[in-house]
Amino acid sequence: MTEATSATPPASRAAGSRRTPRQDSDGQPVGRGRLLTTLTALSVTLVVSVLAGIALGPTVVPPGDVVHFLTAALTGGTIDADDASGYAIVWHVRTPRVLLAAVVGAGLSVVGVAIQALVRNALADPFVLGISSGASVGATAVVVFGIFAGLGVYALSAAAFLGALGATVLVYLAARGPLGLTPLRLVLTGVALAYGFQALMSVLVFLAPNGQAARTVLFWLLGSLGSATWESLPLVTAAVLVAVVVLLRHSRSLDVLSLGDETAASLGVDADALRRGLFVLTAAVTGLIVAVSGAIGFVGLVLPHVVRIWVGSTHRRVLAVAPPAGACFMVWVDLVARTAFAPEELPLGVITALIGVPVFVVLMRRRGYLFGGR
């Protein structure tokens, strides 16, 4: 059990030296040109993906009409009466859903990077701390017993966020020890409490007065953006943007934190204080994401590793590329979920698992050192 479990390969041990060249996951220098090219390509891909996600679906809207409707909505223009139904589909149904998919994908990716540095474990993802399980208890209570019914369509999101908040407090109190928030205590506490939350959720489903509740809960647990509205976008978008900015500002500290607390202390980084801040930030963002989309697995686990292979292990580069990469990925996952078996809709977690499992196995076999050594 002495293998290194850092999500950051040994190349980042030179984080304290400004003259050490950036390296990719094969130990080769990574030029600034590759990063800029990657970000440009991802930006273009994201725009195309969003337009495709809005245009495609059970009812296909021509790309020209999509641009026309979006322009009219953003500029206050007018549309013909015959186009009212198409406009409603584009602006009121698909656009908020596609944008929310992009935000959720970006958020899960960047939180995955932060969590892997937080617990120094390459197998960590945004849900390893039990936050999503706590949110699931709140969502299940809404579905089964109708609590917060007065909030209408926001009842499930509100209850899920409160559940995530409660789980965050419990994990923090249970994991806090004489040495602060150590990675091992965080992981063990999160996993243990997640099992407890799942057991409580199972009891709630068992006590449900009708069988449909179990199906509804299962669908939500596997992820869905079917309830996306314009009102659900601002808060989670702001949270993801704040997380990206804060993490980028502390990217060098994340490089150092991944090397261990003793190394961090020798380089002037307060590992315990940084870990507390990361825990609060990632828990809040994860709770907000789960509240609007359910628990979507594998995005925050696999995307950070794919990005590291391409742009290197330095957190500044990974945090710059991971959000647009995750956004593009989630937009296409949502599109497949809506169209593969239309008019039925697949849970997003099913698709991400079908993609993530084989990708993860390939990464583990080809890039073994990313997972704690060859």
CSV table of C-alpha atoms in Angstrom, one decimal:
chain,number,residue,atom,x,y,z
A,1,MET,CA,0.0,0.0,0.0
A,2,THR,CA,2.9,2.3,-0.5
A,3,GLU,CA,2.2,3.0,-4.2
A,4,ALA,CA,1.7,6.7,-4.9
A,5,THR,CA,-1.9,7.6,-5.5
A,6,SER,CA,-1.4,11.1,-6.7
A,7,ALA,CA,-3.5,12.1,-9.7
A,8,THR,CA,-0.5,14.2,-10.9
A,9,PRO,CA,2.5,12.3,-12.3
A,10,PRO,CA,5.9,12.9,-11.0
A,11,ALA,CA,6.6,15.4,-13.7
A,12,SER,CA,5.0,18.1,-11.6
A,13,ARG,CA,7.6,17.8,-8.9
A,14,ALA,CA,9.3,20.6,-10.6
A,15,ALA,CA,6.3,22.9,-9.9
A,16,GLY,CA,8.5,25.1,-7.8
A,17,SER,CA,10.9,25.8,-10.7
A,18,ARG,CA,9.7,28.3,-13.3
A,19,ARG,CA,12.5,27.2,-15.8
A,20,THR,CA,11.5,23.6,-15.9
A,21,PRO,CA,9.7,22.9,-19.3
A,22,ARG,CA,6.1,21.8,-19.3
A,23,GLN,CA,5.7,18.1,-19.9
A,24,ASP,CA,3.0,15.9,-21.1
A,25,SER,CA,2.1,12.5,-19.7
A,26,ASP,CA,4.9,10.8,-21.7
A,27,GLY,CA,7.5,13.1,-20.2
A,28,GLN,CA,7.8,15.2,-23.4
A,29,PRO,CA,7.7,19.0,-23.3
A,30,VAL,CA,4.3,20.5,-24.1
A,31,GLY,CA,4.4,23.8,-26.1
A,32,ARG,CA,2.1,26.7,-25.5
A,33,GLY,CA,1.0,26.3,-29.1
A,34,ARG,CA,-0.6,22.9,-28.4
A,35,LEU,CA,-2.6,24.4,-25.5
A,36,LEU,CA,-3.8,27.4,-27.6
A,37,THR,CA,-4.7,25.1,-30.5
A,38,THR,CA,-6.6,22.7,-28.2
A,39,LEU,CA,-8.6,25.5,-26.6
A,40,THR,CA,-9.4,27.0,-30.0
A,41,ALA,CA,-10.5,23.7,-31.4
A,42,LEU,CA,-12.6,23.0,-28.3
A,43,SER,CA,-14.2,26.4,-28.5
A,44,VAL,CA,-15.3,25.9,-32.1
A,45,THR,CA,-16.4,22.3,-31.3
A,46,LEU,CA,-18.5,23.6,-28.4
A,47,VAL,CA,-20.3,26.2,-30.5
A,48,VAL,CA,-21.0,23.6,-33.2
A,49,SER,CA,-22.1,21.0,-30.6
A,50,VAL,CA,-24.5,23.5,-29.0
A,51,LEU,CA,-26.1,24.4,-32.3
A,52,ALA,CA,-26.3,20.7,-33.2
A,53,GLY,CA,-27.9,19.9,-29.9
A,54,ILE,CA,-30.5,22.6,-30.4
A,55,ALA,CA,-31.2,21.6,-34.0
A,56,LEU,CA,-31.4,17.8,-33.5
A,57,GLY,CA,-34.0,15.8,-31.7
A,58,PRO,CA,-37.3,14.0,-32.2
A,59,THR,CA,-38.3,17.1,-34.2
A,60,VAL,CA,-35.4,18.3,-36.4
A,61,VAL,CA,-35.1,22.1,-36.8
A,62,PRO,CA,-33.0,23.3,-39.7
A,63,PRO,CA,-29.8,25.0,-38.7
A,64,GLY,CA,-30.8,28.2,-40.5
A,65,ASP,CA,-34.0,28.3,-38.5
A,66,VAL,CA,-32.1,27.7,-35.3
A,67,VAL,CA,-29.8,30.7,-35.9
A,68,HIS,CA,-32.9,32.8,-36.9
A,69,PHE,CA,-34.8,31.9,-33.8
A,70,LEU,CA,-31.8,32.5,-31.5
A,71,THR,CA,-31.1,35.8,-33.1
A,72,ALA,CA,-34.7,36.9,-32.7
A,73,ALA,CA,-34.8,35.8,-29.1
A,74,LEU,CA,-31.6,37.6,-28.2
A,75,THR,CA,-32.3,40.8,-30.1
A,76,GLY,CA,-36.0,41.1,-29.6
A,77,GLY,CA,-36.8,40.4,-33.2
A,78,THR,CA,-40.1,39.1,-34.6
A,79,ILE,CA,-41.0,35.7,-36.1
A,80,ASP,CA,-43.8,34.6,-38.3
A,81,ALA,CA,-46.9,33.0,-36.7
A,82,ASP,CA,-46.2,29.8,-38.6
A,83,ASP,CA,-42.8,29.5,-36.9
A,84,ALA,CA,-44.2,29.8,-33.3
A,85,SER,CA,-44.0,26.1,-32.6
A,86,GLY,CA,-40.4,25.9,-33.9
A,87,TYR,CA,-39.4,28.9,-31.9
A,88,ALA,CA,-40.9,27.5,-28.7
A,89,ILE,CA,-39.0,24.2,-29.2
A,90,VAL,CA,-35.7,26.0,-29.9
A,91,TRP,CA,-35.8,28.8,-27.3
A,92,HIS,CA,-37.9,27.4,-24.4
A,93,VAL,CA,-37.1,23.7,-24.5
A,94,ARG,CA,-33.8,22.9,-26.2
A,95,THR,CA,-31.6,25.9,-25.7
A,96,PRO,CA,-31.7,25.9,-21.8
A,97,ARG,CA,-31.3,22.1,-21.8
A,98,VAL,CA,-28.3,22.1,-24.1
A,99,LEU,CA,-26.7,25.0,-22.2
A,100,LEU,CA,-27.3,23.3,-18.9
A,101,ALA,CA,-25.7,20.1,-20.4
A,102,ALA,CA,-22.6,22.2,-21.3
A,103,VAL,CA,-22.4,23.7,-17.8
A,104,VAL,CA,-22.9,20.4,-16.1
A,105,GLY,CA,-20.2,18.7,-18.2
A,106,ALA,CA,-17.8,21.6,-17.5
A,107,GLY,CA,-18.6,21.5,-13.8
A,108,LEU,CA,-18.1,17.8,-13.4
A,109,SER,CA,-14.8,17.8,-15.3
A,110,VAL,CA,-13.3,20.7,-13.3
A,111,VAL,CA,-14.5,19.4,-10.0
A,112,GLY,CA,-13.1,16.0,-10.9
A,113,VAL,CA,-9.7,17.5,-11.3
A,114,ALA,CA,-10.0,19.3,-8.0
A,115,ILE,CA,-11.2,16.2,-6.1
A,116,GLN,CA,-8.3,14.1,-7.5
A,117,ALA,CA,-5.9,16.6,-6.2
A,118,LEU,CA,-7.8,17.0,-2.9
A,119,VAL,CA,-7.7,13.3,-1.9
A,120,ARG,CA,-4.5,12.5,-3.9
A,121,ASN,CA,-6.3,9.6,-5.6
A,122,ALA,CA,-6.6,9.2,-9.4
A,123,LEU,CA,-9.7,7.1,-8.9
A,124,ALA,CA,-11.6,9.9,-7.2
A,125,ASP,CA,-14.5,11.7,-8.9
A,126,PRO,CA,-17.0,14.4,-7.8
A,127,PHE,CA,-19.2,11.8,-6.0
A,128,VAL,CA,-16.5,10.1,-3.9
A,129,LEU,CA,-17.3,12.3,-0.8
A,130,GLY,CA,-20.9,11.1,-0.6
A,131,ILE,CA,-22.4,14.5,-1.6
A,132,SER,CA,-24.4,13.0,-4.4
A,133,SER,CA,-25.8,10.3,-2.1
A,134,GLY,CA,-27.0,12.9,0.3
A,135,ALA,CA,-28.7,14.8,-2.5
A,136,SER,CA,-30.3,11.6,-3.6
A,137,VAL,CA,-32.0,11.2,-0.2
A,138,GLY,CA,-33.5,14.7,-0.5
A,139,ALA,CA,-34.7,14.0,-4.1
A,140,THR,CA,-36.2,10.7,-3.1
A,141,ALA,CA,-38.1,12.3,-0.2
A,142,VAL,CA,-39.7,14.7,-2.7
A,143,VAL,CA,-40.6,11.9,-5.2
A,144,VAL,CA,-41.9,9.5,-2.5
A,145,PHE,CA,-43.6,11.8,0.1
A,146,GLY,CA,-44.0,15.1,-1.8
A,147,ILE,CA,-42.1,17.3,0.6
A,148,PHE,CA,-41.5,20.9,-0.5
A,149,ALA,CA,-44.5,20.5,-2.8
A,150,GLY,CA,-45.1,24.2,-2.4
A,151,LEU,CA,-42.0,24.9,-4.5
A,152,GLY,CA,-43.6,23.3,-7.5
A,153,VAL,CA,-41.1,22.3,-10.2
A,154,TYR,CA,-38.2,23.5,-8.0
A,155,ALA,CA,-39.1,21.1,-5.2
A,156,LEU,CA,-36.8,18.3,-6.4
A,157,SER,CA,-33.8,20.6,-7.0
A,158,ALA,CA,-34.2,22.4,-3.7
A,159,ALA,CA,-34.5,19.1,-1.7
A,160,ALA,CA,-31.5,17.6,-3.5
A,161,PHE,CA,-29.3,20.6,-2.7
A,162,LEU,CA,-30.4,20.6,0.9
A,163,GLY,CA,-29.5,16.9,1.1
A,164,ALA,CA,-26.1,17.6,-0.5
A,165,LEU,CA,-25.6,20.4,2.0
A,166,GLY,CA,-26.4,18.1,4.9
A,167,ALA,CA,-24.1,15.4,3.6
A,168,THR,CA,-21.3,18.0,3.2
A,169,VAL,CA,-21.6,19.0,6.9
A,170,LEU,CA,-21.7,15.4,8.1
A,171,VAL,CA,-18.7,14.4,6.0
A,172,TYR,CA,-16.7,17.4,7.2
A,173,LEU,CA,-17.5,16.8,10.9
A,174,ALA,CA,-16.8,13.0,10.6
A,175,ALA,CA,-13.6,13.4,8.6
A,176,ARG,CA,-12.1,16.2,10.6
A,177,GLY,CA,-9.3,14.8,12.9
A,178,PRO,CA,-6.4,16.1,14.9
A,179,LEU,CA,-4.3,16.4,11.7
A,180,GLY,CA,-7.1,18.2,9.8
A,181,LEU,CA,-8.8,16.8,6.7
A,182,THR,CA,-6.4,14.1,5.6
A,183,PRO,CA,-7.1,12.5,2.2
A,184,LEU,CA,-7.6,9.0,3.6
A,185,ARG,CA,-10.1,10.1,6.2
A,186,LEU,CA,-12.0,12.1,3.6
A,187,VAL,CA,-12.3,9.2,1.2
A,188,LEU,CA,-13.2,6.6,3.9
A,189,THR,CA,-15.7,8.9,5.5
A,190,GLY,CA,-17.3,9.8,2.2
A,191,VAL,CA,-17.6,6.2,1.1
A,192,ALA,CA,-19.0,5.1,4.4
A,193,LEU,CA,-21.6,7.8,4.6
A,194,ALA,CA,-22.5,7.3,1.0
A,195,TYR,CA,-23.5,3.7,1.9
A,196,GLY,CA,-25.6,5.0,4.7
A,197,PHE,CA,-27.4,7.6,2.5
A,198,GLN,CA,-28.0,4.9,-0.1
A,199,ALA,CA,-29.5,2.6,2.6
A,200,LEU,CA,-31.8,5.5,3.8
A,201,MET,CA,-32.8,6.1,0.2
A,202,SER,CA,-33.7,2.5,-0.3
A,203,VAL,CA,-35.9,2.5,2.8
A,204,LEU,CA,-37.7,5.6,1.5
A,205,VAL,CA,-38.3,3.9,-1.8
A,206,PHE,CA,-39.5,0.7,0.0
A,207,LEU,CA,-42.0,2.8,1.9
A,208,ALA,CA,-43.3,4.5,-1.2
A,209,PRO,CA,-47.1,4.3,-1.6
A,210,ASN,CA,-46.8,3.5,-5.3
A,211,GLY,CA,-44.4,1.6,-7.5
A,212,GLN,CA,-43.9,4.5,-9.9
A,213,ALA,CA,-41.8,6.3,-7.3
A,214,ALA,CA,-39.0,3.7,-7.6
A,215,ARG,CA,-38.8,4.2,-11.4
A,216,THR,CA,-38.7,8.0,-11.0
A,217,VAL,CA,-36.0,7.9,-8.4
A,218,LEU,CA,-33.8,5.5,-10.4
A,219,PHE,CA,-34.1,7.7,-13.5
A,220,TRP,CA,-33.1,10.7,-11.5
A,221,LEU,CA,-30.2,8.9,-9.9
A,222,LEU,CA,-28.8,8.0,-13.3
A,223,GLY,CA,-29.0,11.6,-14.5
A,224,SER,CA,-31.4,13.6,-16.5
A,225,LEU,CA,-31.7,17.1,-17.9
A,226,GLY,CA,-35.4,16.8,-18.8
A,227,SER,CA,-36.4,19.4,-16.2
A,228,ALA,CA,-34.0,22.1,-17.5
A,229,THR,CA,-35.3,25.6,-17.6
A,230,TRP,CA,-33.9,29.1,-18.0
A,231,GLU,CA,-34.4,29.6,-14.3
A,232,SER,CA,-32.2,26.6,-13.5
A,233,LEU,CA,-29.2,28.0,-15.4
A,234,PRO,CA,-27.9,31.1,-13.6
A,235,LEU,CA,-27.0,29.7,-10.2
A,236,VAL,CA,-25.2,26.5,-11.4
A,237,THR,CA,-23.4,28.5,-14.2
A,238,ALA,CA,-22.2,31.1,-11.7
A,239,ALA,CA,-20.9,28.3,-9.3
A,240,VAL,CA,-19.0,26.5,-12.1
A,241,LEU,CA,-17.4,29.8,-13.3
A,242,VAL,CA,-16.4,30.7,-9.8
A,243,ALA,CA,-14.9,27.2,-9.3
A,244,VAL,CA,-12.9,27.5,-12.5
A,245,VAL,CA,-11.5,30.9,-11.7
A,246,VAL,CA,-10.6,30.0,-8.1
A,247,LEU,CA,-9.0,26.7,-9.1
A,248,LEU,CA,-7.0,28.3,-11.8
A,249,ARG,CA,-5.7,30.9,-9.3
A,250,HIS,CA,-4.6,28.1,-7.0
A,251,SER,CA,-3.3,25.8,-9.8
A,252,ARG,CA,0.3,25.9,-8.6
A,253,SER,CA,-0.8,25.0,-5.1
A,254,LEU,CA,-2.7,22.1,-6.5
A,255,ASP,CA,0.5,20.9,-8.2
A,256,VAL,CA,2.2,21.0,-4.9
A,257,LEU,CA,-0.7,19.5,-2.9
A,258,SER,CA,-0.6,16.4,-5.2
A,259,LEU,CA,2.9,15.7,-4.0
A,260,GLY,CA,2.0,15.3,-0.4
A,261,ASP,CA,1.6,17.4,2.7
A,262,GLU,CA,5.2,17.3,3.7
A,263,THR,CA,6.3,18.5,0.3
A,264,ALA,CA,3.6,21.1,0.4
A,265,ALA,CA,4.7,22.4,3.7
A,266,SER,CA,8.4,22.6,2.6
A,267,LEU,CA,7.2,24.7,-0.4
A,268,GLY,CA,5.1,27.1,1.8
A,269,VAL,CA,1.7,25.7,1.1
A,270,ASP,CA,-0.7,25.1,4.0
A,271,ALA,CA,-2.1,21.8,2.9
A,272,ASP,CA,-4.8,21.6,5.5
A,273,ALA,CA,-6.2,25.1,4.8
A,274,LEU,CA,-6.1,24.4,1.1
A,275,ARG,CA,-7.8,21.1,1.5
A,276,ARG,CA,-10.6,22.7,3.6
A,277,GLY,CA,-11.2,25.3,0.9
A,278,LEU,CA,-11.2,22.7,-1.9
A,279,PHE,CA,-13.7,20.6,0.1
A,280,VAL,CA,-16.1,23.4,0.6
A,281,LEU,CA,-15.8,24.6,-3.0
A,282,THR,CA,-16.2,21.1,-4.6
A,283,ALA,CA,-19.0,20.1,-2.3
A,284,ALA,CA,-21.0,23.2,-3.1
A,285,VAL,CA,-20.5,22.9,-6.9
A,286,THR,CA,-21.3,19.2,-6.8
A,287,GLY,CA,-24.4,19.7,-4.8
A,288,LEU,CA,-25.7,22.4,-7.2
A,289,ILE,CA,-24.9,20.2,-10.2
A,290,VAL,CA,-26.6,17.1,-8.8
A,291,ALA,CA,-29.6,19.2,-7.9
A,292,VAL,CA,-30.3,20.1,-11.5
A,293,SER,CA,-29.1,17.0,-13.3
A,294,GLY,CA,-29.0,14.0,-10.9
A,295,ALA,CA,-25.8,11.9,-10.4
A,296,ILE,CA,-24.0,11.5,-13.7
A,297,GLY,CA,-21.0,9.2,-13.3
A,298,PHE,CA,-17.7,8.8,-15.1
A,299,VAL,CA,-17.5,12.4,-16.4
A,300,GLY,CA,-15.5,13.7,-13.5
A,301,LEU,CA,-13.4,10.5,-13.3
A,302,VAL,CA,-12.4,10.0,-17.0
A,303,LEU,CA,-12.2,13.5,-18.5
A,304,PRO,CA,-9.4,14.7,-16.3
A,305,HIS,CA,-7.2,11.8,-17.3
A,306,VAL,CA,-8.0,12.2,-21.0
A,307,VAL,CA,-7.1,15.9,-20.7
A,308,ARG,CA,-3.8,15.1,-18.8
A,309,ILE,CA,-2.7,12.8,-21.6
A,310,TRP,CA,-3.2,15.5,-24.2
A,311,VAL,CA,-1.9,18.7,-22.5
A,312,GLY,CA,0.2,17.4,-19.6
A,313,SER,CA,-0.2,17.1,-15.9
A,314,THR,CA,0.2,20.7,-14.8
A,315,HIS,CA,-3.1,21.8,-13.2
A,316,ARG,CA,-3.2,25.2,-14.9
A,317,ARG,CA,-3.4,23.5,-18.3
A,318,VAL,CA,-5.7,20.7,-17.2
A,319,LEU,CA,-8.1,23.2,-15.6
A,320,ALA,CA,-8.1,25.3,-18.7
A,321,VAL,CA,-8.9,22.4,-21.0
A,322,ALA,CA,-11.2,20.2,-18.9
A,323,PRO,CA,-14.2,22.5,-18.8
A,324,PRO,CA,-14.7,22.9,-22.6
A,325,ALA,CA,-13.9,19.3,-23.1
A,326,GLY,CA,-16.5,18.2,-20.5
A,327,ALA,CA,-19.0,20.6,-21.9
A,328,CYS,CA,-18.7,19.2,-25.5
A,329,PHE,CA,-18.9,15.7,-24.2
A,330,MET,CA,-22.0,16.2,-22.1
A,331,VAL,CA,-23.8,18.1,-24.9
A,332,TRP,CA,-23.4,15.1,-27.2
A,333,VAL,CA,-24.3,12.6,-24.4
A,334,ASP,CA,-27.5,14.5,-23.8
A,335,LEU,CA,-28.2,14.5,-27.6
A,336,VAL,CA,-27.8,10.7,-27.7
A,337,ALA,CA,-30.0,10.3,-24.7
A,338,ARG,CA,-32.8,12.3,-26.4
A,339,THR,CA,-32.6,10.7,-29.8
A,340,ALA,CA,-31.4,7.1,-29.5
A,341,PHE,CA,-34.8,5.7,-28.5
A,342,ALA,CA,-37.0,8.7,-29.2
A,343,PRO,CA,-39.6,9.5,-27.9
A,344,GLU,CA,-38.2,7.6,-24.9
A,345,GLU,CA,-35.3,9.2,-23.1
A,346,LEU,CA,-32.3,7.3,-21.7
A,347,PRO,CA,-30.7,8.3,-18.4
A,348,LEU,CA,-27.4,10.2,-19.0
A,349,GLY,CA,-25.5,8.0,-16.6
A,350,VAL,CA,-26.2,5.0,-18.7
A,351,ILE,CA,-24.5,6.6,-21.7
A,352,THR,CA,-21.6,8.0,-19.8
A,353,ALA,CA,-20.9,4.6,-18.2
A,354,LEU,CA,-21.1,2.8,-21.6
A,355,ILE,CA,-18.5,5.3,-22.8
A,356,GLY,CA,-16.5,5.8,-19.7
A,357,VAL,CA,-15.9,2.2,-18.7
A,358,PRO,CA,-14.0,1.1,-21.9
A,359,VAL,CA,-12.2,4.4,-22.1
A,360,PHE,CA,-11.1,4.1,-18.5
A,361,VAL,CA,-9.9,0.5,-19.1
A,362,VAL,CA,-7.9,1.6,-22.1
A,363,LEU,CA,-6.3,4.5,-20.2
A,364,MET,CA,-5.4,2.2,-17.4
A,365,ARG,CA,-3.7,-0.3,-19.7
A,366,ARG,CA,-1.9,2.2,-21.9
A,367,ARG,CA,-1.1,4.9,-19.3
A,368,GLY,CA,-0.6,2.9,-16.1
A,369,TYR,CA,1.6,5.5,-14.5
A,370,LEU,CA,-1.4,7.9,-14.3
A,371,PHE,CA,-3.0,5.6,-11.9
A,372,GLY,CA,-0.2,5.4,-9.4
A,373,GLY,CA,2.8,3.9,-11.1
A,374,ARG,CA,3.5,1.3,-13.8
